[in-house]
Amino acid sequence: QVRLVESGGGLVQAGGSLRLSCAASGNIFVINAMGWYRQAPGKQRDFVAHITRSGSTNYADSVKGRFTISRDNAKNTVYLQMNSLKPEDTAVYYCNADVREGLLSSNYWGQGTQVTVSS
Protein backbone atom coordinates (compact mmCIF):
# COMPACT_ATOMS: atom_id res chain seq x y z
CA GLN A 1 0.00 0.00 0.00
CA VAL A 2 1.15 3.53 -0.77
CA ARG A 3 0.21 6.75 0.95
CA LEU A 4 0.39 10.26 -0.52
CA VAL A 5 0.38 13.20 1.88
CA GLU A 6 -0.02 16.75 0.60
CA SER A 7 0.99 19.88 2.49
CA GLY A 8 1.48 23.58 1.88
CA GLY A 9 -2.05 24.74 1.20
CA GLY A 10 -3.55 27.79 2.84
CA LEU A 11 -5.04 31.24 2.40
CA VAL A 12 -3.24 33.78 0.24
CA GLN A 13 -4.10 37.07 -1.41
CA ALA A 14 -4.39 37.37 -5.17
CA GLY A 15 -0.96 37.78 -6.71
CA GLY A 16 0.68 35.77 -3.95
CA SER A 17 2.48 32.43 -4.00
CA LEU A 18 2.22 29.03 -2.39
CA ARG A 19 4.27 25.86 -2.67
CA LEU A 20 2.54 22.52 -2.36
CA SER A 21 4.36 19.31 -1.52
CA CYS A 22 3.27 15.71 -1.81
CA ALA A 23 5.31 12.95 -0.21
CA ALA A 24 4.76 9.30 -1.05
CA SER A 25 5.50 6.49 1.39
CA GLY A 26 4.89 2.79 1.66
CA ASN A 27 5.62 -0.16 -0.57
CA ILE A 28 7.29 1.76 -3.40
CA PHE A 29 9.56 0.20 -5.98
CA VAL A 30 9.51 3.21 -8.27
CA ILE A 31 7.19 6.14 -8.89
CA ASN A 32 6.52 6.82 -12.54
CA ALA A 33 4.39 9.85 -13.37
CA MET A 34 3.20 12.25 -10.70
CA GLY A 35 0.72 15.05 -11.01
CA TRP A 36 -1.54 17.62 -9.45
CA TYR A 37 -5.27 18.03 -9.91
CA ARG A 38 -7.74 20.44 -8.35
CA GLN A 39 -11.41 20.52 -7.56
CA ALA A 40 -13.38 23.68 -6.88
CA PRO A 41 -16.72 23.52 -5.04
CA GLY A 42 -19.44 22.13 -7.25
CA LYS A 43 -17.05 21.35 -10.09
CA GLN A 44 -15.27 18.29 -11.41
CA ARG A 45 -11.67 17.47 -10.60
CA ASP A 46 -9.42 19.04 -13.23
CA PHE A 47 -5.87 18.40 -14.36
CA VAL A 48 -3.29 20.99 -13.30
CA ALA A 49 0.19 19.65 -14.02
CA HIS A 50 2.06 16.42 -14.69
CA ILE A 51 5.69 15.32 -14.50
CA THR A 52 7.33 12.10 -15.65
CA ARG A 53 10.08 10.37 -13.74
CA SER A 54 12.63 11.85 -16.13
CA GLY A 55 11.28 15.36 -15.56
CA SER A 56 9.14 16.04 -18.62
CA THR A 57 6.25 18.30 -17.71
CA ASN A 58 2.97 19.53 -19.03
CA TYR A 59 0.42 21.98 -17.69
CA ALA A 60 -3.18 23.00 -18.01
CA ASP A 61 -3.48 26.15 -20.12
CA SER A 62 -4.96 28.01 -17.17
CA VAL A 63 -1.77 27.69 -15.11
CA LYS A 64 0.97 27.83 -17.77
CA GLY A 65 3.57 30.45 -16.93
CA ARG A 66 2.38 30.71 -13.30
CA PHE A 67 2.75 27.21 -11.85
CA THR A 68 5.82 24.97 -11.89
CA ILE A 69 5.82 21.27 -11.10
CA SER A 70 8.99 19.53 -9.96
CA ARG A 71 9.98 16.36 -8.15
CA ASP A 72 12.68 14.85 -6.00
CA ASN A 73 12.92 11.17 -6.86
CA ALA A 74 15.19 10.43 -3.90
CA LYS A 75 12.51 11.74 -1.55
CA ASN A 76 9.51 10.38 -3.50
CA THR A 77 8.12 13.90 -3.43
CA VAL A 78 6.45 16.14 -5.98
CA TYR A 79 6.07 19.90 -5.65
CA LEU A 80 3.85 22.55 -7.16
CA GLN A 81 5.12 26.12 -7.03
CA MET A 82 2.18 28.43 -7.59
CA ASN A 83 2.85 32.08 -8.38
CA SER A 84 0.61 34.98 -9.39
CA LEU A 85 -2.33 33.23 -7.79
CA LYS A 86 -5.84 34.24 -8.80
CA PRO A 87 -9.17 33.78 -6.98
CA GLU A 88 -10.13 31.23 -9.64
CA ASP A 89 -7.25 29.04 -8.46
CA THR A 90 -9.19 28.41 -5.24
CA ALA A 91 -9.77 24.67 -4.92
CA VAL A 92 -8.75 21.52 -3.12
CA TYR A 93 -5.50 20.37 -4.71
CA TYR A 94 -4.87 16.64 -5.01
CA CYS A 95 -1.64 14.81 -5.66
CA ASN A 96 -1.66 11.78 -7.94
CA ALA A 97 1.03 9.18 -8.52
CA ASP A 98 1.52 6.13 -10.67
CA VAL A 99 3.45 3.75 -8.42
CA ARG A 100 5.12 0.48 -9.27
CA GLU A 101 5.05 -1.72 -6.18
CA GLY A 102 6.56 -4.82 -7.75
CA LEU A 103 5.38 -6.32 -10.99
CA LEU A 104 2.24 -4.19 -11.01
CA SER A 105 1.59 -0.46 -11.09
CA SER A 106 -1.24 1.27 -9.28
CA ASN A 107 -2.59 4.79 -9.23
CA TYR A 108 -2.92 6.66 -5.94
CA TRP A 109 -4.47 9.90 -4.75
CA GLY A 110 -3.67 12.05 -1.76
CA GLN A 111 -6.30 13.39 0.62
CA GLY A 112 -6.11 16.91 -0.77
CA THR A 113 -5.01 20.29 0.53
CA GLN A 114 -7.13 23.44 0.42
CA VAL A 115 -5.87 26.50 -1.44
CA THR A 116 -7.90 29.67 -1.04
CA VAL A 117 -7.02 32.85 -2.94
CA SER A 118 -8.74 36.03 -1.78
CA SER A 119 -9.35 38.97 -4.08
PDB file of N, CA and C in Angstrom, residues 1-2 24 26-34 53 71 76 97-108:
ATOM      1  N   GLN A   1       0.846  -1.192   0.000  1.00  0.00           N
ATOM      2  CA  GLN A   1       0.000   0.000   0.000  1.00  0.00           C
ATOM      3  C   GLN A   1       0.885   1.246   0.000  1.00  0.00           C
ATOM      4  N   VAL A   2       0.417   2.283  -0.671  1.00  0.00           N
ATOM      5  CA  VAL A   2       1.151   3.532  -0.774  1.00  0.00           C
ATOM      6  C   VAL A   2       0.285   4.667  -0.255  1.00  0.00           C
ATOM      7  N   ALA A  24       5.272  10.662  -0.955  1.00  0.00           N
ATOM      8  CA  ALA A  24       4.764   9.300  -1.048  1.00  0.00           C
ATOM      9  C   ALA A  24       5.552   8.388  -0.121  1.00  0.00           C
ATOM     10  N   GLY A  26       5.493   4.108   1.698  1.00  0.00           N
ATOM     11  CA  GLY A  26       4.893   2.786   1.656  1.00  0.00           C
ATOM     12  C   GLY A  26       5.694   1.839   0.795  1.00  0.00           C
ATOM     13  N   ASN A  27       4.997   0.893   0.200  1.00  0.00           N
ATOM     14  CA  ASN A  27       5.618  -0.163  -0.573  1.00  0.00           C
ATOM     15  C   ASN A  27       5.913   0.333  -1.996  1.00  0.00           C
ATOM     16  N   ILE A  28       6.975   1.119  -2.121  1.00  0.00           N
ATOM     17  CA  ILE A  28       7.295   1.762  -3.398  1.00  0.00           C
ATOM     18  C   ILE A  28       8.530   1.130  -4.005  1.00  0.00           C
ATOM     19  N   PHE A  29       8.390   0.646  -5.233  1.00  0.00           N
ATOM     20  CA  PHE A  29       9.561   0.203  -5.984  1.00  0.00           C
ATOM     21  C   PHE A  29      10.087   1.373  -6.807  1.00  0.00           C
ATOM     22  N   VAL A  30       9.170   1.995  -7.536  1.00  0.00           N
ATOM     23  CA  VAL A  30       9.512   3.208  -8.275  1.00  0.00           C
ATOM     24  C   VAL A  30       8.230   3.981  -8.549  1.00  0.00           C
ATOM     25  N   ILE A  31       8.330   5.303  -8.538  1.00  0.00           N
ATOM     26  CA  ILE A  31       7.188   6.143  -8.888  1.00  0.00           C
ATOM     27  C   ILE A  31       7.386   6.636 -10.314  1.00  0.00           C
ATOM     28  N   ASN A  32       6.451   6.359 -11.157  1.00  0.00           N
ATOM     29  CA  ASN A  32       6.525   6.823 -12.540  1.00  0.00           C
ATOM     30  C   ASN A  32       6.016   8.256 -12.609  1.00  0.00           C
ATOM     31  N   ALA A  33       4.904   8.490 -13.259  1.00  0.00           N
ATOM     32  CA  ALA A  33       4.392   9.850 -13.368  1.00  0.00           C
ATOM     33  C   ALA A  33       3.766  10.322 -12.067  1.00  0.00           C
ATOM     34  N   MET A  34       3.864  11.617 -11.835  1.00  0.00           N
ATOM     35  CA  MET A  34       3.199  12.253 -10.696  1.00  0.00           C
ATOM     36  C   MET A  34       2.496  13.501 -11.217  1.00  0.00           C
ATOM     37  N   ARG A  53       8.943  10.654 -14.602  1.00  0.00           N
ATOM     38  CA  ARG A  53      10.081  10.367 -13.742  1.00  0.00           C
ATOM     39  C   ARG A  53      11.352  11.066 -14.247  1.00  0.00           C
ATOM     40  N   ARG A  71       9.980  17.538  -9.012  1.00  0.00           N
ATOM     41  CA  ARG A  71       9.977  16.356  -8.153  1.00  0.00           C
ATOM     42  C   ARG A  71      11.378  16.049  -7.688  1.00  0.00           C
ATOM     43  N   ASN A  76      10.866  10.780  -3.081  1.00  0.00           N
ATOM     44  CA  ASN A  76       9.513  10.376  -3.504  1.00  0.00           C
ATOM     45  C   ASN A  76       8.520  11.514  -3.307  1.00  0.00           C
ATOM     46  N   ALA A  97      -0.221   9.848  -8.169  1.00  0.00           N
ATOM     47  CA  ALA A  97       1.027   9.180  -8.521  1.00  0.00           C
ATOM     48  C   ALA A  97       0.758   7.799  -9.087  1.00  0.00           C
ATOM     49  N   ASP A  98       1.549   7.458 -10.071  1.00  0.00           N
ATOM     50  CA  ASP A  98       1.515   6.126 -10.671  1.00  0.00           C
ATOM     51  C   ASP A  98       2.700   5.366 -10.089  1.00  0.00           C
ATOM     52  N   VAL A  99       2.418   4.392  -9.224  1.00  0.00           N
ATOM     53  CA  VAL A  99       3.454   3.752  -8.424  1.00  0.00           C
ATOM     54  C   VAL A  99       3.601   2.291  -8.812  1.00  0.00           C
ATOM     55  N   ARG A 100       4.834   1.899  -9.049  1.00  0.00           N
ATOM     56  CA  ARG A 100       5.122   0.484  -9.273  1.00  0.00           C
ATOM     57  C   ARG A 100       5.541  -0.116  -7.939  1.00  0.00           C
ATOM     58  N   GLU A 101       4.787  -1.096  -7.486  1.00  0.00           N
ATOM     59  CA  GLU A 101       5.047  -1.721  -6.185  1.00  0.00           C
ATOM     60  C   GLU A 101       5.756  -3.061  -6.324  1.00  0.00           C
ATOM     61  N   GLY A 102       5.930  -3.527  -7.503  1.00  0.00           N
ATOM     62  CA  GLY A 102       6.558  -4.818  -7.747  1.00  0.00           C
ATOM     63  C   GLY A 102       6.437  -5.079  -9.227  1.00  0.00           C
ATOM     64  N   LEU A 103       5.634  -6.066  -9.587  1.00  0.00           N
ATOM     65  CA  LEU A 103       5.378  -6.324 -10.988  1.00  0.00           C
ATOM     66  C   LEU A 103       4.237  -5.469 -11.528  1.00  0.00           C
ATOM     67  N   LEU A 104       3.423  -4.935 -10.603  1.00  0.00           N
ATOM     68  CA  LEU A 104       2.239  -4.187 -11.006  1.00  0.00           C
ATOM     69  C   LEU A 104       2.370  -2.725 -10.646  1.00  0.00           C
ATOM     70  N   SER A 105       1.675  -1.880 -11.401  1.00  0.00           N
ATOM     71  CA  SER A 105       1.593  -0.455 -11.095  1.00  0.00           C
ATOM     72  C   SER A 105       0.176  -0.111 -10.685  1.00  0.00           C
ATOM     73  N   SER A 106       0.064   0.809  -9.749  1.00  0.00           N
ATOM     74  CA  SER A 106      -1.242   1.267  -9.281  1.00  0.00           C
ATOM     75  C   SER A 106      -1.236   2.779  -9.217  1.00  0.00           C
ATOM     76  N   ASN A 107      -2.433   3.345  -9.279  1.00  0.00           N
ATOM     77  CA  ASN A 107      -2.585   4.794  -9.231  1.00  0.00           C
ATOM     78  C   ASN A 107      -3.134   5.195  -7.873  1.00  0.00           C
ATOM     79  N   TYR A 108      -2.529   6.217  -7.278  1.00  0.00           N
ATOM     80  CA  TYR A 108      -2.921   6.656  -5.942  1.00  0.00           C
ATOM     81  C   TYR A 108      -3.235   8.152  -5.927  1.00  0.00           C
TER      82      TYR A 108
END
